[in-house]
mmCIF file of C-alpha atoms in Angstrom:
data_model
loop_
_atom_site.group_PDB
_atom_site.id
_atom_site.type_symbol
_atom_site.label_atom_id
_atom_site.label_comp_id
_atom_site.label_asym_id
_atom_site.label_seq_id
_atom_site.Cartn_x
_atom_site.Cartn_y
_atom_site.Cartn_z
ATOM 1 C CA UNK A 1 17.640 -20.949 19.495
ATOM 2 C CA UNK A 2 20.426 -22.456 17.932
ATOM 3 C CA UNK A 3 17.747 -25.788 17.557
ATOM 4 C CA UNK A 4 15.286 -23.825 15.857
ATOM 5 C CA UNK A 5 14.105 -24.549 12.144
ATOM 6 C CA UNK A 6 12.880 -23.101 9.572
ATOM 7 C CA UNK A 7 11.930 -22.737 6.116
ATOM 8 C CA UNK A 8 14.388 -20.344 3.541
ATOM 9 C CA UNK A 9 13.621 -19.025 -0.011
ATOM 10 C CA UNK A 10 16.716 -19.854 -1.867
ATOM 11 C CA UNK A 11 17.338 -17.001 -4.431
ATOM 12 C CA UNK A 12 15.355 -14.045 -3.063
ATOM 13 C CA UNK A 13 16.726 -11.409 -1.958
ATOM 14 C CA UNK A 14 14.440 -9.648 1.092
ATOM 15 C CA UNK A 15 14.823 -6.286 1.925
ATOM 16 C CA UNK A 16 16.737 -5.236 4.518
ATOM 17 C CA UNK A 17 14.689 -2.287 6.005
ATOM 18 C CA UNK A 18 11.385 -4.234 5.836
ATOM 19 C CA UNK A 19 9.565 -5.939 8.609
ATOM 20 C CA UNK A 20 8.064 -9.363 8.037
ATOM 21 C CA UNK A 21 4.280 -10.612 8.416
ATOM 22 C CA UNK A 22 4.342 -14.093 9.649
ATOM 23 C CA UNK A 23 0.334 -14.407 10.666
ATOM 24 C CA UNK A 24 -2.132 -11.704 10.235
ATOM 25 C CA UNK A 25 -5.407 -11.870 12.511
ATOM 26 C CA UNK A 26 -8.409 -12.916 11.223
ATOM 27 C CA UNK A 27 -10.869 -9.831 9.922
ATOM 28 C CA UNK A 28 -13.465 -11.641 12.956
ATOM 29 C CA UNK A 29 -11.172 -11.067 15.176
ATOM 30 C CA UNK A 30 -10.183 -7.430 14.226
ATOM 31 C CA UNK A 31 -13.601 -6.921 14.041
ATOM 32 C CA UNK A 32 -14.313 -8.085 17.643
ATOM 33 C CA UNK A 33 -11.320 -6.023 18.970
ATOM 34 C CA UNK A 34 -9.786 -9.010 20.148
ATOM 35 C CA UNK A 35 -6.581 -8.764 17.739
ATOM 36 C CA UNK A 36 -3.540 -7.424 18.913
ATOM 37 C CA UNK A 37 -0.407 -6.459 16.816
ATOM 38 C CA UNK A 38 2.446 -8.544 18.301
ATOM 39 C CA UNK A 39 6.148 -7.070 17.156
ATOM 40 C CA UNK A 40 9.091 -9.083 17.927
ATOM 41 C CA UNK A 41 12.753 -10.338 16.760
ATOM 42 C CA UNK A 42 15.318 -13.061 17.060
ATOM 43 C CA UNK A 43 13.990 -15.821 19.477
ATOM 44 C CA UNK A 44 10.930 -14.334 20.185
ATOM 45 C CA UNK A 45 9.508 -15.539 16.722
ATOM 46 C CA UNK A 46 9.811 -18.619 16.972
ATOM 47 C CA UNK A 47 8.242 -18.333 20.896
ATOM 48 C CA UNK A 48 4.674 -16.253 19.412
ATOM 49 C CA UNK A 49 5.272 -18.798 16.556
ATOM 50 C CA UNK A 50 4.353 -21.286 19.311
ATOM 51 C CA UNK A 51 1.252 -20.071 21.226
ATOM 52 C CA UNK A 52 -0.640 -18.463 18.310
ATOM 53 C CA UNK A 53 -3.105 -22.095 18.418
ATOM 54 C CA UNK A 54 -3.064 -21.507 22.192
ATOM 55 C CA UNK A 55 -4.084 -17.427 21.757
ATOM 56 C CA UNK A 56 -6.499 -18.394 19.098
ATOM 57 C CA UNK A 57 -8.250 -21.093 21.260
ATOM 58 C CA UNK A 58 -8.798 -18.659 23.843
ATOM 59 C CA UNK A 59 -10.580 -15.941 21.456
ATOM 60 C CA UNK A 60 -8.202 -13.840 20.135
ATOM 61 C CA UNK A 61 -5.760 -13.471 17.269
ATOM 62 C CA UNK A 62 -2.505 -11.429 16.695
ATOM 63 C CA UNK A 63 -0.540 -10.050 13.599
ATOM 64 C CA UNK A 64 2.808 -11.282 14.469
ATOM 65 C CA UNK A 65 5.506 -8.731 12.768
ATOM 66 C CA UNK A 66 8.817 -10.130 12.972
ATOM 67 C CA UNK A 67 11.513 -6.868 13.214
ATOM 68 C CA UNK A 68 14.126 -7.799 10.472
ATOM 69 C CA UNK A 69 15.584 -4.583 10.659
ATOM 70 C CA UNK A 70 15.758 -1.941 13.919
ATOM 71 C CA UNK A 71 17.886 0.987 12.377
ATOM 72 C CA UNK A 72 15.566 1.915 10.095
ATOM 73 C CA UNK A 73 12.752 0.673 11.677
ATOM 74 C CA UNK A 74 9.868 -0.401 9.541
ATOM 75 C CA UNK A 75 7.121 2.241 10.821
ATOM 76 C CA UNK A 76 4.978 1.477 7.525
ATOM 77 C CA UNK A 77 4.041 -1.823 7.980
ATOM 78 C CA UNK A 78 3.834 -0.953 12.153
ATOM 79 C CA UNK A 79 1.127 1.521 11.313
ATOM 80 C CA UNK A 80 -0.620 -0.576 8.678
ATOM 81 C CA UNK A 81 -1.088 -3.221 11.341
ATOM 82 C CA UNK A 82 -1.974 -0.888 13.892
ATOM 83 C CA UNK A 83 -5.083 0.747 11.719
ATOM 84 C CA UNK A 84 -6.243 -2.858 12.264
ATOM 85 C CA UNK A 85 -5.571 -3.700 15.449
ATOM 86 C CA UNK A 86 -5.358 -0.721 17.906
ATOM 87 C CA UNK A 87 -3.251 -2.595 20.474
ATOM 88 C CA UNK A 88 0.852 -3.753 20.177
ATOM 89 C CA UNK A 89 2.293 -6.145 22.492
ATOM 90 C CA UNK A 90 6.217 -5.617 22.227
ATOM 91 C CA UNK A 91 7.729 -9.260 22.604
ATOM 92 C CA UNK A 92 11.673 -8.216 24.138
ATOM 93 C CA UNK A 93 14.490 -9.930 24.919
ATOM 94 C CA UNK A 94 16.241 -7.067 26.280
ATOM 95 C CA UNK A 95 15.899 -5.486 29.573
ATOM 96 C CA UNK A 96 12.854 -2.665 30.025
ATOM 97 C CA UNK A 97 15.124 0.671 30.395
ATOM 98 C CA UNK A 98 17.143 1.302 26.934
ATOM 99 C CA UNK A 99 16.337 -2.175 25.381
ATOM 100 C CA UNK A 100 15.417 -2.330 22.264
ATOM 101 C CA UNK A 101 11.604 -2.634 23.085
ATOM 102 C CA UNK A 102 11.751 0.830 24.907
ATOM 103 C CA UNK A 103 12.982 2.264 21.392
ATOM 104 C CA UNK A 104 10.548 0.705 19.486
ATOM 105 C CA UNK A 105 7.588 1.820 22.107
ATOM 106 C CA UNK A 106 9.029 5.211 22.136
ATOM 107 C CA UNK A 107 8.284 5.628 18.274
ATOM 108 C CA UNK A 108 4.775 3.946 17.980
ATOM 109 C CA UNK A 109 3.888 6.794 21.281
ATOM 110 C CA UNK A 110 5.386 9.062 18.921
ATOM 111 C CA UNK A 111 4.032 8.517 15.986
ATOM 112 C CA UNK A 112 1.155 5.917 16.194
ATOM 113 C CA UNK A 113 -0.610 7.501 19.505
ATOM 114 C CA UNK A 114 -3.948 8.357 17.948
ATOM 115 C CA UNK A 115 -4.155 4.898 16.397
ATOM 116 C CA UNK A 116 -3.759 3.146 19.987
ATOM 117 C CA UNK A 117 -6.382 1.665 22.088
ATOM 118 C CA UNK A 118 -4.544 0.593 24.701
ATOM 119 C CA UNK A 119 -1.107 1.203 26.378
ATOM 120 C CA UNK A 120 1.847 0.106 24.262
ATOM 121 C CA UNK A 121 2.429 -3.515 26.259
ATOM 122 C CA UNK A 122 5.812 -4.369 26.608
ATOM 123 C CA UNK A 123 6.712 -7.795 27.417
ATOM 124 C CA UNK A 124 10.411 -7.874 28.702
ATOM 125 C CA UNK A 125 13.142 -8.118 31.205
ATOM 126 C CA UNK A 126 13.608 -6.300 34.282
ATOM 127 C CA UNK A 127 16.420 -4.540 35.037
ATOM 128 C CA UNK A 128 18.637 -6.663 36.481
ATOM 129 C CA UNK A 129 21.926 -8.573 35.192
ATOM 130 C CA UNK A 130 20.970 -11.453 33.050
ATOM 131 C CA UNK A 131 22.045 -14.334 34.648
ATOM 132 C CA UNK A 132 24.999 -16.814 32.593
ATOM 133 C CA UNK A 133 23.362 -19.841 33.630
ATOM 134 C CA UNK A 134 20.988 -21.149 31.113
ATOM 135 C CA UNK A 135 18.077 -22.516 33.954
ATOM 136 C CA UNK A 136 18.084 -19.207 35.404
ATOM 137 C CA UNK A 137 17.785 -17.538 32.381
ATOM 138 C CA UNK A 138 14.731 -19.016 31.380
ATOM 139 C CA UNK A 139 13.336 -17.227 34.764
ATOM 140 C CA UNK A 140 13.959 -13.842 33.543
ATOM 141 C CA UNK A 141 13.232 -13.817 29.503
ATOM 142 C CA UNK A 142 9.917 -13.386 28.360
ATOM 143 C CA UNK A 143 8.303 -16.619 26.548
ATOM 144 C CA UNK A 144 5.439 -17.178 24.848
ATOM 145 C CA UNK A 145 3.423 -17.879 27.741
ATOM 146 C CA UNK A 146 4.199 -14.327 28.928
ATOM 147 C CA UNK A 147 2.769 -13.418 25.251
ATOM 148 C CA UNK A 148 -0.440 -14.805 25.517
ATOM 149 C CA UNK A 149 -1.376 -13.552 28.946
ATOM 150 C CA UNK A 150 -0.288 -10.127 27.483
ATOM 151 C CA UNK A 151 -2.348 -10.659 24.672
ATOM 152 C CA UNK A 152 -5.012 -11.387 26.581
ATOM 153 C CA UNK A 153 -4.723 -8.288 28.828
ATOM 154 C CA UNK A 154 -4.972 -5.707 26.160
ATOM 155 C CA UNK A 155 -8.060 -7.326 24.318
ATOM 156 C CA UNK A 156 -9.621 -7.414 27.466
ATOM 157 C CA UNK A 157 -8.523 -3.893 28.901
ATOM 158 C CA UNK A 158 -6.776 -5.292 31.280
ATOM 159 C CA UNK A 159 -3.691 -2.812 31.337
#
């Protein structure tokens, strides 16, 4: 991560309790039901930053919402995406039982269940220690590639 670039607006001041929409699906897409709302944070960005040409070629598209803040968490602009969408891929870094993904899944069932078409899909670790060494690592974190098969699950009902 620590490589990773990006671009920085110099005297404004974002909101701290508001989630950010880096690439909205086309209204074809949503249209076809092949857009799926992709929520994420931290290194994960810049990993669906990388495969949305590769999700695109294939025939779908995704909001990608990058989680700026957990505690609050942003519900609004969750639900606006999700009256669009109907499917959320949760892109995780943490492991599946009381990561942060599990919270965030927890209050789209809660709150969003009438809006979903599909099972909330959460893309992260298994439970298991997370090894130190950086090669093995790779093994057990979700990447992008991981995105766009799950991605390409939900659009296609593949749960």
């Amino acid at each position: 991560m620590k490589e990773a670039k990006g671009t920085l607006d110099l005297d404004v001041c974002a909101p701290l309790n508001k989630s950010a929409l880096l690439h909205e699906a086309s209204a074809e897409s949503v249209a076809a039901g092949n857009a799926v709302t992709v929520l994420t944070y931290l290194h994960g960005v810049k990993e669906a930053q990388m495969v949305i040409d590769e999700i695109q070629e294939e025939g779908f598209d995704i909001d990608l919402i990058e989680l700026r803040s957990l505690k609050p968490l942003d519900m609004e602009s969750i639900i606006k995406s999700l009256e669009r969408t109907n499917k959320v891929a949760i892109l995780d870094e943490s492991t599946k039982s009381g990561g942060i993904g599990a919270t965030v899944s927890a209050r789209i069932s809660e709150e969003c269940f009438d809006l979903l078409d599909a099972p909330v899909k959460r893309l992260c670790m298994d439970d298991a220690p997370v090894p130190y060494a950086s090669t093995m690592e790779v093994a057990v974190v979700k990447r992008g590639s991981d995105l766009v098969q799950g991605v390409f699950d939900l659009a296609t009902g593949q749960y």
